[in-house]
């Protein structure tokens, strides 16, 4: 009886394990050369996606392709709600598309590509950029920045060493001065280096199109926000850019590089009516935003400057008269001392006739000073 119970228990456990065993076929292709990767190691991951677009790896299984570049086998997927493949080729990590596990399906196929690497950036460009600016208060604006990067080659771009930053660089993303990063998606946050005028990414750029999403804020104590972007001189221009500024009462925005396209209504993370600016083939973008508090501050500042200017001019006129009278008194005193000395010398040596012309000039100048108004 005991043997029967043990046998039944074993069969139940075996059936339960088999219930979560998935048959998987994996194919890995070198898309640059056009051939399969045979006898090459890779991993299958049991994962759990979250509602924010991220995934949590629950279990990792290591396998290897056969001599035809294919793997066929089983994996225990009881730990996760989805599976995906992961492979390291030439130092670059590649992931297969995410496959969600369905109850009625027990066979899954994963096909993903790897590429050779290059340090030539000729085929890499920012093809599109969409920036949404939402005022938070009179001293803060929040920016939602979506960037589309294209690699139009069949090689993974791994970047070059930046001597100035002492790090590898694959992409420079210009950002407003004084930005504070809140959120990053599309690139590994551990592989970015914030700078005053942007950020440098170390993440490899795979062939095809990829997206980067940034959320950051910019603060200003006086209510003027310089949201201008300055790309590197040797970087390619942004092919297309759209900038959306949320309408707020008495807020103002202006750009000397982008064309204003009117207003549009949007819904989502920052709903409302937005003014729209657009531009093409731009490396630098000038964009200034001012809050209502700045305009009031500017008016007060203007009044203060005007009052200070009037006071300064009035003070100069008052001081000018005082300085003039002081200089005249000083010159008169000096002339009187010289006249006294000359007369003493002339009388002592009987040279009054010799000094007569000098004495006359000095006496005339003294009388002239005496007769001037205010002296």
PDB file of C-alpha atoms in Angstrom, residues 22-232:
ATOM      1  CA  UNK A  22       7.901  24.088 -22.679  1.00  0.00           C
ATOM      2  CA  UNK A  23       9.291  22.811 -25.945  1.00  0.00           C
ATOM      3  CA  UNK A  24      11.518  25.536 -27.375  1.00  0.00           C
ATOM      4  CA  UNK A  25      13.271  25.955 -30.711  1.00  0.00           C
ATOM      5  CA  UNK A  26      15.987  28.642 -30.806  1.00  0.00           C
ATOM      6  CA  UNK A  27      17.775  29.907 -33.905  1.00  0.00           C
ATOM      7  CA  UNK A  28      20.704  32.378 -33.740  1.00  0.00           C
ATOM      8  CA  UNK A  29      21.830  34.080 -36.966  1.00  0.00           C
ATOM      9  CA  UNK A  30      24.829  36.297 -37.711  1.00  0.00           C
ATOM     10  CA  UNK A  31      22.909  38.849 -39.769  1.00  0.00           C
ATOM     11  CA  UNK A  32      26.090  40.615 -40.917  1.00  0.00           C
ATOM     12  CA  UNK A  33      27.549  37.475 -42.510  1.00  0.00           C
ATOM     13  CA  UNK A  34      24.273  35.698 -43.174  1.00  0.00           C
ATOM     14  CA  UNK A  35      25.050  32.434 -41.373  1.00  0.00           C
ATOM     15  CA  UNK A  36      23.965  30.548 -38.252  1.00  0.00           C
ATOM     16  CA  UNK A  37      26.008  30.473 -35.053  1.00  0.00           C
ATOM     17  CA  UNK A  38      26.711  26.781 -34.428  1.00  0.00           C
ATOM     18  CA  UNK A  39      27.802  25.280 -31.121  1.00  0.00           C
ATOM     19  CA  UNK A  40      27.399  28.691 -29.491  1.00  0.00           C
ATOM     20  CA  UNK A  41      26.243  29.288 -25.884  1.00  0.00           C
ATOM     21  CA  UNK A  42      23.136  31.311 -25.083  1.00  0.00           C
ATOM     22  CA  UNK A  43      20.608  31.694 -22.275  1.00  0.00           C
ATOM     23  CA  UNK A  44      16.845  31.322 -21.997  1.00  0.00           C
ATOM     24  CA  UNK A  45      15.225  33.509 -19.361  1.00  0.00           C
ATOM     25  CA  UNK A  46      11.964  32.954 -17.513  1.00  0.00           C
ATOM     26  CA  UNK A  47      10.745  36.486 -16.823  1.00  0.00           C
ATOM     27  CA  UNK A  48       7.848  38.451 -15.410  1.00  0.00           C
ATOM     28  CA  UNK A  49       6.947  41.689 -17.237  1.00  0.00           C
ATOM     29  CA  UNK A  50       5.619  44.616 -15.201  1.00  0.00           C
ATOM     30  CA  UNK A  51       3.071  47.264 -16.138  1.00  0.00           C
ATOM     31  CA  UNK A  52       5.795  49.889 -16.644  1.00  0.00           C
ATOM     32  CA  UNK A  53       7.468  48.032 -19.521  1.00  0.00           C
ATOM     33  CA  UNK A  54      10.263  46.498 -17.473  1.00  0.00           C
ATOM     34  CA  UNK A  55      10.948  42.829 -16.845  1.00  0.00           C
ATOM     35  CA  UNK A  56      12.111  40.836 -13.832  1.00  0.00           C
ATOM     36  CA  UNK A  57      14.297  37.806 -14.515  1.00  0.00           C
ATOM     37  CA  UNK A  58      13.106  34.889 -12.372  1.00  0.00           C
ATOM     38  CA  UNK A  59      15.213  32.032 -13.687  1.00  0.00           C
ATOM     39  CA  UNK A  60      18.054  31.554 -16.175  1.00  0.00           C
ATOM     40  CA  UNK A  61      18.817  28.435 -18.232  1.00  0.00           C
ATOM     41  CA  UNK A  62      22.050  27.905 -20.176  1.00  0.00           C
ATOM     42  CA  UNK A  63      21.998  26.078 -23.510  1.00  0.00           C
ATOM     43  CA  UNK A  64      24.070  25.775 -26.687  1.00  0.00           C
ATOM     44  CA  UNK A  65      23.160  25.632 -30.360  1.00  0.00           C
ATOM     45  CA  UNK A  66      23.954  22.460 -32.317  1.00  0.00           C
ATOM     46  CA  UNK A  67      26.122  22.157 -35.426  1.00  0.00           C
ATOM     47  CA  UNK A  68      23.330  23.606 -37.559  1.00  0.00           C
ATOM     48  CA  UNK A  69      22.954  26.688 -35.347  1.00  0.00           C
ATOM     49  CA  UNK A  70      19.662  25.445 -33.872  1.00  0.00           C
ATOM     50  CA  UNK A  71      18.617  24.433 -30.381  1.00  0.00           C
ATOM     51  CA  UNK A  72      15.595  22.248 -29.704  1.00  0.00           C
ATOM     52  CA  UNK A  73      14.745  21.209 -26.186  1.00  0.00           C
ATOM     53  CA  UNK A  74      12.640  21.890 -23.122  1.00  0.00           C
ATOM     54  CA  UNK A  75      12.741  24.405 -20.310  1.00  0.00           C
ATOM     55  CA  UNK A  76      10.836  24.771 -17.069  1.00  0.00           C
ATOM     56  CA  UNK A  77       8.752  27.929 -17.343  1.00  0.00           C
ATOM     57  CA  UNK A  78       6.814  27.522 -14.103  1.00  0.00           C
ATOM     58  CA  UNK A  79       8.652  30.496 -12.608  1.00  0.00           C
ATOM     59  CA  UNK A  80       7.639  33.083 -15.209  1.00  0.00           C
ATOM     60  CA  UNK A  81       4.928  34.491 -17.429  1.00  0.00           C
ATOM     61  CA  UNK A  82       7.166  34.964 -20.477  1.00  0.00           C
ATOM     62  CA  UNK A  83      10.443  33.747 -21.960  1.00  0.00           C
ATOM     63  CA  UNK A  84      13.227  35.424 -23.931  1.00  0.00           C
ATOM     64  CA  UNK A  85      16.665  34.577 -25.276  1.00  0.00           C
ATOM     65  CA  UNK A  86      19.965  36.274 -24.405  1.00  0.00           C
ATOM     66  CA  UNK A  87      23.349  35.904 -26.082  1.00  0.00           C
ATOM     67  CA  UNK A  88      26.754  37.626 -25.841  1.00  0.00           C
ATOM     68  CA  UNK A  89      28.502  38.046 -29.195  1.00  0.00           C
ATOM     69  CA  UNK A  90      31.680  40.090 -29.697  1.00  0.00           C
ATOM     70  CA  UNK A  91      31.130  41.630 -26.236  1.00  0.00           C
ATOM     71  CA  UNK A  92      27.619  42.887 -27.088  1.00  0.00           C
ATOM     72  CA  UNK A  93      24.471  41.510 -25.454  1.00  0.00           C
ATOM     73  CA  UNK A  94      21.528  40.658 -27.738  1.00  0.00           C
ATOM     74  CA  UNK A  95      18.013  39.721 -26.667  1.00  0.00           C
ATOM     75  CA  UNK A  96      15.274  37.927 -28.549  1.00  0.00           C
ATOM     76  CA  UNK A  97      11.709  39.263 -28.673  1.00  0.00           C
ATOM     77  CA  UNK A  98       9.668  38.568 -25.539  1.00  0.00           C
ATOM     78  CA  UNK A  99       7.255  35.618 -25.862  1.00  0.00           C
ATOM     79  CA  UNK A 100       4.324  35.465 -23.445  1.00  0.00           C
ATOM     80  CA  UNK A 101       3.433  32.002 -22.184  1.00  0.00           C
ATOM     81  CA  UNK A 102      -0.088  30.855 -23.084  1.00  0.00           C
ATOM     82  CA  UNK A 103      -1.891  27.993 -21.355  1.00  0.00           C
ATOM     83  CA  UNK A 104      -2.936  26.308 -24.569  1.00  0.00           C
ATOM     84  CA  UNK A 105       0.525  26.584 -26.161  1.00  0.00           C
ATOM     85  CA  UNK A 106       3.497  24.368 -25.270  1.00  0.00           C
ATOM     86  CA  UNK A 107       5.817  24.941 -28.275  1.00  0.00           C
ATOM     87  CA  UNK A 108       7.684  28.221 -28.840  1.00  0.00           C
ATOM     88  CA  UNK A 109      10.148  29.456 -31.459  1.00  0.00           C
ATOM     89  CA  UNK A 110      12.790  32.115 -30.793  1.00  0.00           C
ATOM     90  CA  UNK A 111      14.732  33.546 -33.729  1.00  0.00           C
ATOM     91  CA  UNK A 112      17.158  36.390 -33.103  1.00  0.00           C
ATOM     92  CA  UNK A 113      20.129  38.009 -34.788  1.00  0.00           C
ATOM     93  CA  UNK A 114      23.606  39.060 -33.781  1.00  0.00           C
ATOM     94  CA  UNK A 115      25.945  41.389 -35.703  1.00  0.00           C
ATOM     95  CA  UNK A 116      29.595  42.141 -36.258  1.00  0.00           C
ATOM     96  CA  UNK A 117      30.854  45.357 -34.616  1.00  0.00           C
ATOM     97  CA  UNK A 118      32.218  48.648 -35.977  1.00  0.00           C
ATOM     98  CA  UNK A 119      33.532  51.941 -34.600  1.00  0.00           C
ATOM     99  CA  UNK A 120      32.482  53.935 -37.683  1.00  0.00           C
ATOM    100  CA  UNK A 121      29.480  56.174 -37.025  1.00  0.00           C
ATOM    101  CA  UNK A 122      28.702  57.012 -40.673  1.00  0.00           C
ATOM    102  CA  UNK A 123      25.362  55.206 -40.584  1.00  0.00           C
ATOM    103  CA  UNK A 124      24.213  56.372 -37.125  1.00  0.00           C
ATOM    104  CA  UNK A 125      21.950  59.397 -36.759  1.00  0.00           C
ATOM    105  CA  UNK A 126      19.172  60.911 -34.649  1.00  0.00           C
ATOM    106  CA  UNK A 127      16.347  60.782 -37.154  1.00  0.00           C
ATOM    107  CA  UNK A 128      13.665  62.297 -34.960  1.00  0.00           C
ATOM    108  CA  UNK A 129      13.200  64.085 -31.670  1.00  0.00           C
ATOM    109  CA  UNK A 130       9.965  65.062 -29.922  1.00  0.00           C
ATOM    110  CA  UNK A 131      10.179  67.371 -26.893  1.00  0.00           C
ATOM    111  CA  UNK A 132       7.200  68.230 -24.691  1.00  0.00           C
ATOM    112  CA  UNK A 133       7.617  71.059 -22.166  1.00  0.00           C
ATOM    113  CA  UNK A 134       5.130  71.392 -19.297  1.00  0.00           C
ATOM    114  CA  UNK A 135       5.439  74.241 -16.742  1.00  0.00           C
ATOM    115  CA  UNK A 136       5.275  72.887 -13.186  1.00  0.00           C
ATOM    116  CA  UNK A 137       5.533  76.189 -11.303  1.00  0.00           C
ATOM    117  CA  UNK A 138       7.077  79.620 -11.911  1.00  0.00           C
ATOM    118  CA  UNK A 139      10.556  78.256 -11.232  1.00  0.00           C
ATOM    119  CA  UNK A 140      10.323  74.757 -12.731  1.00  0.00           C
ATOM    120  CA  UNK A 141       9.473  73.147 -16.068  1.00  0.00           C
ATOM    121  CA  UNK A 142       9.257  69.403 -16.735  1.00  0.00           C
ATOM    122  CA  UNK A 143      10.463  68.046 -20.079  1.00  0.00           C
ATOM    123  CA  UNK A 144       9.463  64.779 -21.776  1.00  0.00           C
ATOM    124  CA  UNK A 145      12.023  63.982 -24.465  1.00  0.00           C
ATOM    125  CA  UNK A 146      11.630  61.178 -27.026  1.00  0.00           C
ATOM    126  CA  UNK A 147      14.583  60.435 -29.333  1.00  0.00           C
ATOM    127  CA  UNK A 148      14.667  58.075 -32.337  1.00  0.00           C
ATOM    128  CA  UNK A 149      18.125  56.723 -33.218  1.00  0.00           C
ATOM    129  CA  UNK A 150      18.781  54.927 -36.509  1.00  0.00           C
ATOM    130  CA  UNK A 151      21.653  52.640 -37.463  1.00  0.00           C
ATOM    131  CA  UNK A 152      21.329  52.102 -41.203  1.00  0.00           C
ATOM    132  CA  UNK A 153      24.087  49.487 -41.447  1.00  0.00           C
ATOM    133  CA  UNK A 154      24.369  45.754 -40.694  1.00  0.00           C
ATOM    134  CA  UNK A 155      26.978  46.353 -37.988  1.00  0.00           C
ATOM    135  CA  UNK A 156      26.534  47.141 -34.302  1.00  0.00           C
ATOM    136  CA  UNK A 157      28.120  50.514 -33.562  1.00  0.00           C
ATOM    137  CA  UNK A 158      30.272  50.279 -30.407  1.00  0.00           C
ATOM    138  CA  UNK A 159      31.531  53.880 -30.364  1.00  0.00           C
ATOM    139  CA  UNK A 160      34.935  55.429 -29.812  1.00  0.00           C
ATOM    140  CA  UNK A 161      37.007  56.432 -26.815  1.00  0.00           C
ATOM    141  CA  UNK A 162      36.425  60.026 -25.698  1.00  0.00           C
ATOM    142  CA  UNK A 163      39.777  61.377 -24.517  1.00  0.00           C
ATOM    143  CA  UNK A 164      38.178  64.352 -22.780  1.00  0.00           C
ATOM    144  CA  UNK A 165      35.708  62.265 -20.762  1.00  0.00           C
ATOM    145  CA  UNK A 166      38.052  59.266 -20.392  1.00  0.00           C
ATOM    146  CA  UNK A 167      35.262  56.896 -21.402  1.00  0.00           C
ATOM    147  CA  UNK A 168      33.813  55.181 -24.461  1.00  0.00           C
ATOM    148  CA  UNK A 169      31.129  57.173 -26.320  1.00  0.00           C
ATOM    149  CA  UNK A 170      28.521  55.938 -28.768  1.00  0.00           C
ATOM    150  CA  UNK A 171      26.082  58.853 -28.719  1.00  0.00           C
ATOM    151  CA  UNK A 172      25.967  62.445 -27.470  1.00  0.00           C
ATOM    152  CA  UNK A 173      22.482  63.740 -26.646  1.00  0.00           C
ATOM    153  CA  UNK A 174      22.363  67.542 -26.234  1.00  0.00           C
ATOM    154  CA  UNK A 175      20.175  68.695 -23.318  1.00  0.00           C
ATOM    155  CA  UNK A 176      19.393  72.095 -21.744  1.00  0.00           C
ATOM    156  CA  UNK A 177      21.969  73.516 -19.360  1.00  0.00           C
ATOM    157  CA  UNK A 178      21.161  72.760 -15.732  1.00  0.00           C
ATOM    158  CA  UNK A 179      18.850  69.805 -16.439  1.00  0.00           C
ATOM    159  CA  UNK A 180      18.142  67.228 -13.706  1.00  0.00           C
ATOM    160  CA  UNK A 181      17.420  63.725 -14.971  1.00  0.00           C
ATOM    161  CA  UNK A 182      14.335  61.992 -13.547  1.00  0.00           C
ATOM    162  CA  UNK A 183      13.807  58.945 -15.780  1.00  0.00           C
ATOM    163  CA  UNK A 184      15.587  57.059 -18.592  1.00  0.00           C
ATOM    164  CA  UNK A 185      14.249  54.346 -20.898  1.00  0.00           C
ATOM    165  CA  UNK A 186      15.820  52.720 -23.939  1.00  0.00           C
ATOM    166  CA  UNK A 187      19.420  52.862 -22.723  1.00  0.00           C
ATOM    167  CA  UNK A 188      21.105  51.481 -19.638  1.00  0.00           C
ATOM    168  CA  UNK A 189      21.201  54.209 -16.992  1.00  0.00           C
ATOM    169  CA  UNK A 190      24.484  52.734 -15.744  1.00  0.00           C
ATOM    170  CA  UNK A 191      26.035  53.527 -19.132  1.00  0.00           C
ATOM    171  CA  UNK A 192      25.278  57.248 -19.359  1.00  0.00           C
ATOM    172  CA  UNK A 193      27.441  60.142 -18.223  1.00  0.00           C
ATOM    173  CA  UNK A 194      25.522  63.392 -17.522  1.00  0.00           C
ATOM    174  CA  UNK A 195      27.181  66.607 -18.688  1.00  0.00           C
ATOM    175  CA  UNK A 196      26.218  70.282 -18.292  1.00  0.00           C
ATOM    176  CA  UNK A 197      25.118  70.508 -21.916  1.00  0.00           C
ATOM    177  CA  UNK A 198      23.906  66.960 -22.472  1.00  0.00           C
ATOM    178  CA  UNK A 199      24.720  63.334 -21.811  1.00  0.00           C
ATOM    179  CA  UNK A 200      27.031  60.720 -23.278  1.00  0.00           C
ATOM    180  CA  UNK A 201      25.803  57.160 -23.804  1.00  0.00           C
ATOM    181  CA  UNK A 202      28.054  54.103 -23.822  1.00  0.00           C
ATOM    182  CA  UNK A 203      25.286  51.712 -24.931  1.00  0.00           C
ATOM    183  CA  UNK A 204      25.938  49.995 -28.263  1.00  0.00           C
ATOM    184  CA  UNK A 205      23.653  51.002 -31.139  1.00  0.00           C
ATOM    185  CA  UNK A 206      22.236  47.974 -32.916  1.00  0.00           C
ATOM    186  CA  UNK A 207      21.181  48.007 -36.585  1.00  0.00           C
ATOM    187  CA  UNK A 208      17.688  49.329 -37.176  1.00  0.00           C
ATOM    188  CA  UNK A 209      15.656  51.854 -35.233  1.00  0.00           C
ATOM    189  CA  UNK A 210      15.695  52.321 -31.466  1.00  0.00           C
ATOM    190  CA  UNK A 211      14.012  54.776 -29.104  1.00  0.00           C
ATOM    191  CA  UNK A 212      15.258  56.644 -26.051  1.00  0.00           C
ATOM    192  CA  UNK A 213      12.893  58.319 -23.611  1.00  0.00           C
ATOM    193  CA  UNK A 214      14.066  60.921 -21.095  1.00  0.00           C
ATOM    194  CA  UNK A 215      12.229  62.831 -18.413  1.00  0.00           C
ATOM    195  CA  UNK A 216      13.974  65.732 -16.693  1.00  0.00           C
ATOM    196  CA  UNK A 217      13.281  69.115 -15.134  1.00  0.00           C
ATOM    197  CA  UNK A 218      14.938  72.515 -15.388  1.00  0.00           C
ATOM    198  CA  UNK A 219      14.805  75.136 -12.631  1.00  0.00           C
ATOM    199  CA  UNK A 220      15.266  78.920 -12.739  1.00  0.00           C
ATOM    200  CA  UNK A 221      15.234  81.330  -9.801  1.00  0.00           C
ATOM    201  CA  UNK A 222      14.172  84.257 -12.003  1.00  0.00           C
ATOM    202  CA  UNK A 223      11.612  82.396 -14.152  1.00  0.00           C
ATOM    203  CA  UNK A 224      13.610  82.395 -17.411  1.00  0.00           C
ATOM    204  CA  UNK A 225      14.390  78.929 -18.826  1.00  0.00           C
ATOM    205  CA  UNK A 226      17.022  78.540 -21.528  1.00  0.00           C
ATOM    206  CA  UNK A 227      16.048  75.204 -23.094  1.00  0.00           C
ATOM    207  CA  UNK A 228      18.413  75.577 -26.040  1.00  0.00           C
ATOM    208  CA  UNK A 229      20.219  72.491 -27.368  1.00  0.00           C
ATOM    209  CA  UNK A 230      23.772  72.559 -28.710  1.00  0.00           C
ATOM    210  CA  UNK A 231      24.967  69.485 -30.590  1.00  0.00           C
ATOM    211  CA  UNK A 232      28.609  68.649 -31.149  1.00  0.00           C
TER     212      UNK A 232
END
